[in-house]
Short mmCIF file of N, CA and C in Angstrom, two decimals:
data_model
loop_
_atom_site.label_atom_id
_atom_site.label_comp_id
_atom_site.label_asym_id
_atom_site.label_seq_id
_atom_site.Cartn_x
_atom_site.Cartn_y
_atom_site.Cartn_z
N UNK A 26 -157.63 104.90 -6.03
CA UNK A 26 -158.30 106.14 -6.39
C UNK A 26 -159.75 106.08 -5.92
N UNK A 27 -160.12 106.93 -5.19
CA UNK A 27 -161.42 107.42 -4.95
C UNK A 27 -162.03 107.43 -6.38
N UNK A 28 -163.21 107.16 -6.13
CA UNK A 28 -164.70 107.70 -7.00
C UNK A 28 -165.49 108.17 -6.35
N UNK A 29 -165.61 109.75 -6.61
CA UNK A 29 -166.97 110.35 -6.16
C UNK A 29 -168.50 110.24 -7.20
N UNK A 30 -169.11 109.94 -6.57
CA UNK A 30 -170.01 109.74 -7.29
C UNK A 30 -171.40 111.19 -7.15
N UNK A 31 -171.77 111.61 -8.16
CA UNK A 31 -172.62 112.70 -8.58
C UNK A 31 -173.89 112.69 -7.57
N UNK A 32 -174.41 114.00 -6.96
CA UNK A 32 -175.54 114.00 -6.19
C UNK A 32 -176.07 114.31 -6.88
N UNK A 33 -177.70 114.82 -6.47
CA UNK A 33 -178.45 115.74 -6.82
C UNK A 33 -178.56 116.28 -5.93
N UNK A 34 -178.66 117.72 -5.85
CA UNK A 34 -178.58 118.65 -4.31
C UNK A 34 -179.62 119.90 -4.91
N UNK A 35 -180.94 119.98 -4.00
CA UNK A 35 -181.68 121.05 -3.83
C UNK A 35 -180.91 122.28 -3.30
N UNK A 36 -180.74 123.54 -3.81
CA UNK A 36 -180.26 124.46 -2.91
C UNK A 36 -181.45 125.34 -2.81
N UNK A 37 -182.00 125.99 -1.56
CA UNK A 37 -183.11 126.76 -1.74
C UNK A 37 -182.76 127.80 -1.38
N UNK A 38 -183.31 129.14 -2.45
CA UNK A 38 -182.25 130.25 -1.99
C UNK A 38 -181.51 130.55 -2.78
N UNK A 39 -181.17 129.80 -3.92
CA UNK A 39 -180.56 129.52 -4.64
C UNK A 39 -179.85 131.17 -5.66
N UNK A 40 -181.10 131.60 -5.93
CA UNK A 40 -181.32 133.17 -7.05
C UNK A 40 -180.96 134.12 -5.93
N UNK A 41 -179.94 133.88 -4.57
CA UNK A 41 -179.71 135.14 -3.62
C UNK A 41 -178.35 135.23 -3.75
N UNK A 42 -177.43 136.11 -2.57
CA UNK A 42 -176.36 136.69 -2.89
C UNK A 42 -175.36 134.76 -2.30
N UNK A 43 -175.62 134.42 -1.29
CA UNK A 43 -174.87 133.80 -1.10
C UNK A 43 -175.32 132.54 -1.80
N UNK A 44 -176.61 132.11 -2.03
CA UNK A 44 -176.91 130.69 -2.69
C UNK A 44 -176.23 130.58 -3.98
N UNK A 45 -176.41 131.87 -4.87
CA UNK A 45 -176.17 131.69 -5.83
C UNK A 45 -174.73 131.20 -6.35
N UNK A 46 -173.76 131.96 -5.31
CA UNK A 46 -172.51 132.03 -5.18
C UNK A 46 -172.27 130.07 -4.93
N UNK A 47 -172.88 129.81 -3.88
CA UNK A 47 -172.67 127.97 -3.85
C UNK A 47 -173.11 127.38 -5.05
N UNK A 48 -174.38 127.40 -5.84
CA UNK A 48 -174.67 127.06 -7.11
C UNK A 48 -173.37 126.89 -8.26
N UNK A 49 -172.88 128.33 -8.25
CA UNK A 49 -171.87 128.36 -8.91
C UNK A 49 -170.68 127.35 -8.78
N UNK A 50 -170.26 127.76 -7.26
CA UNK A 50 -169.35 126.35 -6.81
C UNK A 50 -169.60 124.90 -7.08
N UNK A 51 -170.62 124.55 -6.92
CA UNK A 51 -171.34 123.20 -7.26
C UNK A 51 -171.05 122.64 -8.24
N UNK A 52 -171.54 123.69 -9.39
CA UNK A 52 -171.78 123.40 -11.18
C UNK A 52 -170.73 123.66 -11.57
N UNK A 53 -169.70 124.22 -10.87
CA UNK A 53 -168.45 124.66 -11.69
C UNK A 53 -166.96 123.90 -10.93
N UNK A 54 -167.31 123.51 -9.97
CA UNK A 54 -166.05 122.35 -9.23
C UNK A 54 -166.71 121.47 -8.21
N UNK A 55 -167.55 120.57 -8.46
CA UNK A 55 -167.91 119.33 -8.19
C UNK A 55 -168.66 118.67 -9.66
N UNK A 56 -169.47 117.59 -9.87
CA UNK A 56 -169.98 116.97 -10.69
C UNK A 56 -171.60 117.07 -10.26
N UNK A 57 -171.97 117.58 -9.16
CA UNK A 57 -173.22 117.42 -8.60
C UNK A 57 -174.11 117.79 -9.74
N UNK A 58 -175.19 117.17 -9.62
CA UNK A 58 -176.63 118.10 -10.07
C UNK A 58 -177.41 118.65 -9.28
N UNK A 59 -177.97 120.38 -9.67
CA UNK A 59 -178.30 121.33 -8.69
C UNK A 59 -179.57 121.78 -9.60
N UNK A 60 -180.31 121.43 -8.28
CA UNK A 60 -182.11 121.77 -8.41
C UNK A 60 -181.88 123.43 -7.48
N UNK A 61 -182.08 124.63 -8.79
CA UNK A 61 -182.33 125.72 -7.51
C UNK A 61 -183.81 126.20 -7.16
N UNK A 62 -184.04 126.18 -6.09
CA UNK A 62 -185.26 126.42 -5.56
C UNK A 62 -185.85 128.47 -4.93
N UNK A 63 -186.17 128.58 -5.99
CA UNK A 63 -186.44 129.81 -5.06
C UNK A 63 -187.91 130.84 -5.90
N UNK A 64 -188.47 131.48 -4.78
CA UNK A 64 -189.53 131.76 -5.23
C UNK A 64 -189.50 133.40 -5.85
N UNK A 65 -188.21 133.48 -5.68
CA UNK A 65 -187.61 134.51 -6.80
C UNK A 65 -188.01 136.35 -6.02
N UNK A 66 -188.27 136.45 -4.43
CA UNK A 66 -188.88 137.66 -3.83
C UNK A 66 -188.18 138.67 -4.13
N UNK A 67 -187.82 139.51 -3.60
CA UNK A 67 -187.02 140.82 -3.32
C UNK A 67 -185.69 140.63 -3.40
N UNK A 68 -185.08 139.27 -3.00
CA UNK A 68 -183.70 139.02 -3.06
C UNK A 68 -183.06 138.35 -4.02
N UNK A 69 -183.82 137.63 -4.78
CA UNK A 69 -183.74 136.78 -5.76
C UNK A 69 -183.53 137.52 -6.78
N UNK A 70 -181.91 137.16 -7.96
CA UNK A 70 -181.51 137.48 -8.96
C UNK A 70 -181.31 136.44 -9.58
N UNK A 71 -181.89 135.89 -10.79
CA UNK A 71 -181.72 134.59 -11.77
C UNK A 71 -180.45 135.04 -12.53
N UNK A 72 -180.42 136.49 -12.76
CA UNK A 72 -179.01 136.99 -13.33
C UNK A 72 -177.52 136.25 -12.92
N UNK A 73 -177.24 136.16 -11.44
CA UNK A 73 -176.56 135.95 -10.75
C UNK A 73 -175.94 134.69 -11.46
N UNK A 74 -177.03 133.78 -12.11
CA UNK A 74 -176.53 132.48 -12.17
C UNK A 74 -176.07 132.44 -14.00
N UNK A 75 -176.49 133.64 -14.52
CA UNK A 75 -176.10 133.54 -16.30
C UNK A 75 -174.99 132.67 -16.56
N UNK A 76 -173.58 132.60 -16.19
CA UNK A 76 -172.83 132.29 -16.62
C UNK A 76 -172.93 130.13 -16.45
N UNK A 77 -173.74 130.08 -15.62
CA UNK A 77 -173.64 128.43 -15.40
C UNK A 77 -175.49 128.06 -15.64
N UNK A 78 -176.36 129.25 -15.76
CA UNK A 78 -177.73 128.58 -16.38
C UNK A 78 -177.93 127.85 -17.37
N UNK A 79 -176.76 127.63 -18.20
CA UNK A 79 -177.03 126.73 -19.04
C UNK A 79 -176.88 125.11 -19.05
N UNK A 80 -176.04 124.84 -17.59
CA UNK A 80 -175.53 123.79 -18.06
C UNK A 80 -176.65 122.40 -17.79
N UNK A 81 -176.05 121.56 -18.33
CA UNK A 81 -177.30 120.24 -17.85
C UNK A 81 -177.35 119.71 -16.99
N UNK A 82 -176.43 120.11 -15.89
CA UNK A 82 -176.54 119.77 -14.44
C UNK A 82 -177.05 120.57 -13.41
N UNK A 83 -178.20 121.85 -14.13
CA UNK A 83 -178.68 122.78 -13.45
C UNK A 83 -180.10 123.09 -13.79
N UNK A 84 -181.05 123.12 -12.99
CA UNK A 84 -182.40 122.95 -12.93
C UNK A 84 -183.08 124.28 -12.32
N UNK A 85 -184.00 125.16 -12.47
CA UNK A 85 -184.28 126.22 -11.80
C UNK A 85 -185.99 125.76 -11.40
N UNK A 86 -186.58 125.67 -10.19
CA UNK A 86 -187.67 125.21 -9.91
C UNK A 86 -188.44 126.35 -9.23
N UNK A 87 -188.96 127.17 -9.44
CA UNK A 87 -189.52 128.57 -8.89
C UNK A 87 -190.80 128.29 -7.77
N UNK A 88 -190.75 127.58 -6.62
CA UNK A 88 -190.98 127.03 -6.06
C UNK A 88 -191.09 127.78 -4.43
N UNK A 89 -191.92 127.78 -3.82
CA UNK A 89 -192.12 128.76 -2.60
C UNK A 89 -191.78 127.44 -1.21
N UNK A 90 -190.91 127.82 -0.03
CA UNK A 90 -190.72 126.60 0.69
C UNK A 90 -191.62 126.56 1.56
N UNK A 91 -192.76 127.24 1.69
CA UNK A 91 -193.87 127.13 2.45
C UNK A 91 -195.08 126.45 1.44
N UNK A 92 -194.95 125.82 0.66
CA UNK A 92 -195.70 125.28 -0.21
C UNK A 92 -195.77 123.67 0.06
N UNK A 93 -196.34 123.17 0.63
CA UNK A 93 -195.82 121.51 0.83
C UNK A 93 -196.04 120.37 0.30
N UNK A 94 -197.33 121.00 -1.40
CA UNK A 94 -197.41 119.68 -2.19
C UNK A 94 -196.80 120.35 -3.04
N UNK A 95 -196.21 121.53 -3.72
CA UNK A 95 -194.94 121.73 -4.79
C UNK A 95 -193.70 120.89 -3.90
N UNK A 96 -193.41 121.51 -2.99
CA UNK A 96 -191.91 120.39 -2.57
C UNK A 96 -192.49 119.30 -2.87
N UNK A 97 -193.47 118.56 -2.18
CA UNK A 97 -193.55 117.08 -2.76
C UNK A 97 -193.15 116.47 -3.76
N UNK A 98 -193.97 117.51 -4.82
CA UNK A 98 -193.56 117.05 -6.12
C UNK A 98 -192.09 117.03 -6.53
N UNK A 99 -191.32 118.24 -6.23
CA UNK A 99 -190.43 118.24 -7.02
C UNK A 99 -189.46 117.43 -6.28
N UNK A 100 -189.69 116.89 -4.76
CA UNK A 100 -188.92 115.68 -4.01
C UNK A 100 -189.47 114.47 -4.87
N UNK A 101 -190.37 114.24 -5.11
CA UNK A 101 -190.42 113.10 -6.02
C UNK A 101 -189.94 112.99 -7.45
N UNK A 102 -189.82 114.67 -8.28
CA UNK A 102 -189.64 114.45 -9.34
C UNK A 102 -188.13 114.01 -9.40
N UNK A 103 -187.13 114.75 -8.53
CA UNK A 103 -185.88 115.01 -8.44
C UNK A 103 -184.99 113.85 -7.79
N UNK A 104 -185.79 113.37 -6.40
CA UNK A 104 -185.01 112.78 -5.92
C UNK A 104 -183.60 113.49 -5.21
N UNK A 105 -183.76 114.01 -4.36
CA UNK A 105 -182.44 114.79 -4.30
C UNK A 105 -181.56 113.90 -3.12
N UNK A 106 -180.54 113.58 -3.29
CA UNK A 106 -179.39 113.16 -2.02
C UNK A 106 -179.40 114.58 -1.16
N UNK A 107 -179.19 115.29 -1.24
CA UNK A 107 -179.60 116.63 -0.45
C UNK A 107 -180.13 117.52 -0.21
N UNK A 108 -179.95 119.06 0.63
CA UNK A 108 -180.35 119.87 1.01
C UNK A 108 -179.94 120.80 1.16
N UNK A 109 -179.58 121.76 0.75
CA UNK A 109 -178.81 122.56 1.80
C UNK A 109 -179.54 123.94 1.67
N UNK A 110 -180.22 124.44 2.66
CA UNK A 110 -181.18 125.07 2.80
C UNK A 110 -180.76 126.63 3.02
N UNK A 111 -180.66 127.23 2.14
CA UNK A 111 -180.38 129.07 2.25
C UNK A 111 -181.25 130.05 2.19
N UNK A 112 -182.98 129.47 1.91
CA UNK A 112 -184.07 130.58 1.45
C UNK A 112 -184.47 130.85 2.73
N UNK A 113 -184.87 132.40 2.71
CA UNK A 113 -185.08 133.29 4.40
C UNK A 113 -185.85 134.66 3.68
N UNK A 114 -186.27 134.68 4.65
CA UNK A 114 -186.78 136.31 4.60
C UNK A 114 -185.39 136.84 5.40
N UNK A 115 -184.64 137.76 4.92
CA UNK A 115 -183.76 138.09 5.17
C UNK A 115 -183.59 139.73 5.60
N UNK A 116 -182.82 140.69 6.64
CA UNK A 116 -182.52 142.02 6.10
C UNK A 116 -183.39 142.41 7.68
N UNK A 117 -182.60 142.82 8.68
CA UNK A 117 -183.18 143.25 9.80
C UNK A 117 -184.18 144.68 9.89
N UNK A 118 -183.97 145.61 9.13
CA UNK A 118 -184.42 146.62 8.95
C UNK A 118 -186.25 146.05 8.52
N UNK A 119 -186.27 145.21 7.56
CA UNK A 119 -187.70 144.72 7.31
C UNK A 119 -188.40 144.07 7.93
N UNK A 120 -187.57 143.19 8.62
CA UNK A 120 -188.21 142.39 9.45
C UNK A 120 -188.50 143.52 10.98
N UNK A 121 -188.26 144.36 11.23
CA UNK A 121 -188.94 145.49 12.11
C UNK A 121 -190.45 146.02 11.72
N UNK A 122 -190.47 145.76 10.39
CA UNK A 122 -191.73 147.15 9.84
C UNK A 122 -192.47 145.38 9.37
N UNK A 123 -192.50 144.34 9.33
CA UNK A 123 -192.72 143.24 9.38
C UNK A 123 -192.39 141.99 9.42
N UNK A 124 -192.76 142.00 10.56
CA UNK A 124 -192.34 140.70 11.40
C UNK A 124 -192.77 139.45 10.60
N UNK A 125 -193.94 139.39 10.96
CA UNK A 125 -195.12 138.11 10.41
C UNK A 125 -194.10 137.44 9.24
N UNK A 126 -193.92 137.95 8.57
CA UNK A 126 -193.34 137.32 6.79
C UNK A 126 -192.30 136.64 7.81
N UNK A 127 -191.35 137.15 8.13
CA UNK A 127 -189.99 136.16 8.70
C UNK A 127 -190.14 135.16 9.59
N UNK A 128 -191.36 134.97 10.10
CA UNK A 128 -191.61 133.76 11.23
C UNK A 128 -192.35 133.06 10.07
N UNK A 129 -193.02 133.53 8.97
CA UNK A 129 -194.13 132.38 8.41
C UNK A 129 -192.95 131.39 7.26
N UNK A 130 -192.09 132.17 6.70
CA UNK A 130 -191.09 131.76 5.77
C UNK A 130 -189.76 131.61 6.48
N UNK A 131 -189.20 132.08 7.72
CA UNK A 131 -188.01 131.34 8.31
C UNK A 131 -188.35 129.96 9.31
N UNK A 132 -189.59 130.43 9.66
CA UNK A 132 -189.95 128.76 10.62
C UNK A 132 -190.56 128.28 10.12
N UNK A 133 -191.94 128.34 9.69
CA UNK A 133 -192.61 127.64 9.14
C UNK A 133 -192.49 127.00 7.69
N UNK A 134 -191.74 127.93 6.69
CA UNK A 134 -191.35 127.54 5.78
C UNK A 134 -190.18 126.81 6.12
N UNK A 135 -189.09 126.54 6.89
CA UNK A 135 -188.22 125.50 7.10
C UNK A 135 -188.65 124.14 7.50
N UNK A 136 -189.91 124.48 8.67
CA UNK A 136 -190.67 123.14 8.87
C UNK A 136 -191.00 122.43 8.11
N UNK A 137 -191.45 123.20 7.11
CA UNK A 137 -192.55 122.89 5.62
C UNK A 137 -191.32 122.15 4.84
N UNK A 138 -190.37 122.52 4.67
CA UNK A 138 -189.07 122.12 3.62
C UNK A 138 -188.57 120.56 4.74
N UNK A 139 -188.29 120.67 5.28
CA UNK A 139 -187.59 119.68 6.29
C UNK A 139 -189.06 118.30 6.63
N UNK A 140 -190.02 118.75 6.68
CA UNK A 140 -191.08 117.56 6.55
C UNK A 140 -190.93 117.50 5.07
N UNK A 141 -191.00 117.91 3.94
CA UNK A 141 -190.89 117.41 2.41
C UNK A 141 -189.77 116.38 2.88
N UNK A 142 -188.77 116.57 2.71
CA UNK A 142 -186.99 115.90 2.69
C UNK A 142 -187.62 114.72 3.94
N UNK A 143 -188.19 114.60 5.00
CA UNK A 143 -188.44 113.21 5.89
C UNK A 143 -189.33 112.87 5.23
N UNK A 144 -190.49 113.09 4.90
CA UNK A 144 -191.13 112.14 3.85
C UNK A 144 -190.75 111.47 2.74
N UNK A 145 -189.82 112.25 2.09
CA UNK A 145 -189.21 111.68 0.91
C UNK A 145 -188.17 110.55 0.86
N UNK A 146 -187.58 110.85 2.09
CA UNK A 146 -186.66 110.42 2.31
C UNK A 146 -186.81 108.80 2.90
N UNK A 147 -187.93 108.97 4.02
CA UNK A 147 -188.40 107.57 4.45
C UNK A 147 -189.37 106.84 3.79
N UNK A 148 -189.65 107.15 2.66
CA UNK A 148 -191.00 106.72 1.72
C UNK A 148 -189.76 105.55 1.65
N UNK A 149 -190.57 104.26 1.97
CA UNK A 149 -189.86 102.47 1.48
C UNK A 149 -189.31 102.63 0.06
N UNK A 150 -189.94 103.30 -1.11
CA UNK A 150 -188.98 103.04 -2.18
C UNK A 150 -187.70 104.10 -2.24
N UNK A 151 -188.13 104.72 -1.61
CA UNK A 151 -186.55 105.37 -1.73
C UNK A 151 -185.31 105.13 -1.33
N UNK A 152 -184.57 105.31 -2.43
CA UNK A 152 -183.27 104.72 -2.97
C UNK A 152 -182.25 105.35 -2.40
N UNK A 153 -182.11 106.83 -1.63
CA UNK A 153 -181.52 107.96 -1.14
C UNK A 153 -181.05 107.18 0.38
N UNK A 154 -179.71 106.84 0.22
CA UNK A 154 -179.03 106.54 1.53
C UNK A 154 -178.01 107.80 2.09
N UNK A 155 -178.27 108.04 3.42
CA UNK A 155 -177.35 108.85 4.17
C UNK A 155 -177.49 110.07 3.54
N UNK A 156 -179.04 110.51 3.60
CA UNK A 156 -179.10 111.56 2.82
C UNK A 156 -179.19 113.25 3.98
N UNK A 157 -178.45 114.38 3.31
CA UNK A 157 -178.00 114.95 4.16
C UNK A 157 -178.96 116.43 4.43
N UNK A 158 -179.39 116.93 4.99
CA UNK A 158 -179.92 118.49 5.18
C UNK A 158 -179.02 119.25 5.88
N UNK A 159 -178.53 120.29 5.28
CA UNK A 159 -177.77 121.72 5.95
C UNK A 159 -178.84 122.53 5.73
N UNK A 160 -178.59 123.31 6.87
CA UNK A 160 -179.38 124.43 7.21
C UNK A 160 -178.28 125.86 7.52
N UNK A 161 -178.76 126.84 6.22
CA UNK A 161 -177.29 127.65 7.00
C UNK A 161 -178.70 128.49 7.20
N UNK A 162 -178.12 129.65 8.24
CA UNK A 162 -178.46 130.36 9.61
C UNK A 162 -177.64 131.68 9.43
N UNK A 163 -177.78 132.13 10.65
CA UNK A 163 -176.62 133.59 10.36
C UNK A 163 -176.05 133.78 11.72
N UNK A 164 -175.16 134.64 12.47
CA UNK A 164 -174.56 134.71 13.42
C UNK A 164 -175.47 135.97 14.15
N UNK A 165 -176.29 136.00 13.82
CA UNK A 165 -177.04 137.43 14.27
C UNK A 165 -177.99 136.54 15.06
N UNK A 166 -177.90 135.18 15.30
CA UNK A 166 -178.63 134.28 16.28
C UNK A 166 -177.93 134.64 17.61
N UNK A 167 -177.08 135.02 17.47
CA UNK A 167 -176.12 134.89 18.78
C UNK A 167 -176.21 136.62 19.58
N UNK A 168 -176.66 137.49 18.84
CA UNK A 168 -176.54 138.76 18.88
C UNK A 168 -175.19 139.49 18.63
N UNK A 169 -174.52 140.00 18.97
CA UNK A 169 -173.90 141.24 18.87
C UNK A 169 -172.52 140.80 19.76
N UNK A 170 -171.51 140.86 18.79
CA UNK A 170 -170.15 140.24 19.53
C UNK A 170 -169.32 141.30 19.74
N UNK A 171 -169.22 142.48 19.63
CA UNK A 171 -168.49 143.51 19.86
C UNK A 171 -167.19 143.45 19.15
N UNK A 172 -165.97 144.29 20.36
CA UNK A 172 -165.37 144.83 19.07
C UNK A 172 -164.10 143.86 19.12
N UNK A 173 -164.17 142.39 19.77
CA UNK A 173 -163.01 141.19 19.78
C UNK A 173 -164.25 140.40 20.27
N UNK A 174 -163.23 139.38 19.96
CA UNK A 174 -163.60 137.93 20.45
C UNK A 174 -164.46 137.28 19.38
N UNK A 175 -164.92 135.85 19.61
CA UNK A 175 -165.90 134.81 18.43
C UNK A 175 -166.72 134.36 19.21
N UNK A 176 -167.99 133.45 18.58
CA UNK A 176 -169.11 132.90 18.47
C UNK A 176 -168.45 131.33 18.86
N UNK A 177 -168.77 130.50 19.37
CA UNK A 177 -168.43 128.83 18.86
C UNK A 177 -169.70 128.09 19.62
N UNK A 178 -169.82 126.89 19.27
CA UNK A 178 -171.26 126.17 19.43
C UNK A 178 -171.17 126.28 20.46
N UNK A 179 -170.72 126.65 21.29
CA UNK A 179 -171.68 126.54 23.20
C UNK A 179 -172.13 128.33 23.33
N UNK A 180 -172.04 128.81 22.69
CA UNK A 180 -172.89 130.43 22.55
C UNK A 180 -173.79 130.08 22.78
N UNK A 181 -174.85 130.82 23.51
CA UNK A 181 -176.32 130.68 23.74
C UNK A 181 -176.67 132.13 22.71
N UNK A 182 -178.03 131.64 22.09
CA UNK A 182 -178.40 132.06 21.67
C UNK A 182 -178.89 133.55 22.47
N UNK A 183 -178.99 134.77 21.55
CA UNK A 183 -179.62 136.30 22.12
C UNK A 183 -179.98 136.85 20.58
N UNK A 184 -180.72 136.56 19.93
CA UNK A 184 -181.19 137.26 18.99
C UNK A 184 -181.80 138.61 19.59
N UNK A 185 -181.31 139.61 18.69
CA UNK A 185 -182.14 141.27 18.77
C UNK A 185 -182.91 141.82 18.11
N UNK A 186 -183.63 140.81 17.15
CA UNK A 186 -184.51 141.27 15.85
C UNK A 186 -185.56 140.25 15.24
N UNK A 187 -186.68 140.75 15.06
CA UNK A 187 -187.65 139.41 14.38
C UNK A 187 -186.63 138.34 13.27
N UNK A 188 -185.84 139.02 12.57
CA UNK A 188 -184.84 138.44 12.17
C UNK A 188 -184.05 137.16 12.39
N UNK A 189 -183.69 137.52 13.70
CA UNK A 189 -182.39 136.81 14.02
C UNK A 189 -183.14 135.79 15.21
N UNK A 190 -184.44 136.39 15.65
CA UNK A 190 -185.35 135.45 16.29
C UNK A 190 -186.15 134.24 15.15
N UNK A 191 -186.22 134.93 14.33
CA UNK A 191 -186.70 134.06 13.17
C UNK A 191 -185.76 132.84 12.95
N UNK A 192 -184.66 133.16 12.73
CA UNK A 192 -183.31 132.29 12.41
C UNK A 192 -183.01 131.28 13.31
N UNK A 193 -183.23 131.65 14.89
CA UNK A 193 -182.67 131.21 15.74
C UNK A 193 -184.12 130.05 15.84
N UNK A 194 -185.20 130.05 15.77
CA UNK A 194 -186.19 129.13 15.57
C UNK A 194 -186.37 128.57 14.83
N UNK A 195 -185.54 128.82 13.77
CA UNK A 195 -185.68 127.38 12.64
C UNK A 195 -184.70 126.52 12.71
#
């Protein structure tokens, strides 16, 4: 018999439509412990998570990923075996009437999150082996697939929107 043994997993993004939805999965069919990270903007619903906010394997850290001594901290407080990174300025229509926000919080704030997790990660006392970062993205990196056919990793990138240019640079 296998033993899985319990992570701790940052999800950032966490209070949105799809993070929240993995949170749920997490806390409700694995054993993990889940740090959710999110700075709670326009997309962010804490509602989302009522039914599993209570449990003791769930942490809510209101935390901005362009911030790089809050991640510190809470990489040191937490310790996380993972990552899996879902917070974006999201929604093509906005990112038209402003750009700026989606390049400062899809790239720079990923930079900002992804140097926290290598520092933390290679600091000598840390205990965190084979520790993992996902980065989910969207298919709107690829542009516009019409009305057949799929996407698969040798697609070259064609983003059509500060958006999906945003995405495709982080």
């Amino acid at each position: 018999e296998c033993l899985i043994m319990s992570k701790t997993l940052f999800v950032t993004g966490g209070a949105g439509f799809i993070g929240s939805a993995v949170i749920r999965y997490l806390l409700n069919d694995t054993q993990h412990n889940v740090v959710n990270i999110d700075c709670l903007t326009y997309a962010g619903n804490l509602d989302s998570l009522k039914d599993v906010s209570q449990s003791p394997r769930y942490k809510f850290e209101k935390v901005d990923i362009r911030n790089a001594e809050e991640l510190h901290k809470i990489f040191k407080q937490y310790k996380p075996d993972g990552v899996m990174h879902l917070a974006a300025e999201s929604h093509v229509d906005r990112s038209i009437s402003n750009p700026i926000d989606f390049v400062i919080t899809n790239v720079v704030g990923t930079v900002t999150l992804l140097n926290a997790a290598k520092n933390s990660w290679q600091n000598p006392q840390s205990k965190i082996r084979n520790p993992k970062f996902y980065h989910v993205s969207t298919d709107e990196v690829y542009g516009s697939l019409g009305s057949e056919g799929h996407f698969t990793e040798q697609t070259k990138y064609d983003p059509h929107s500060p958006y999906s240019a945003s995405k495709a640079s982080s």
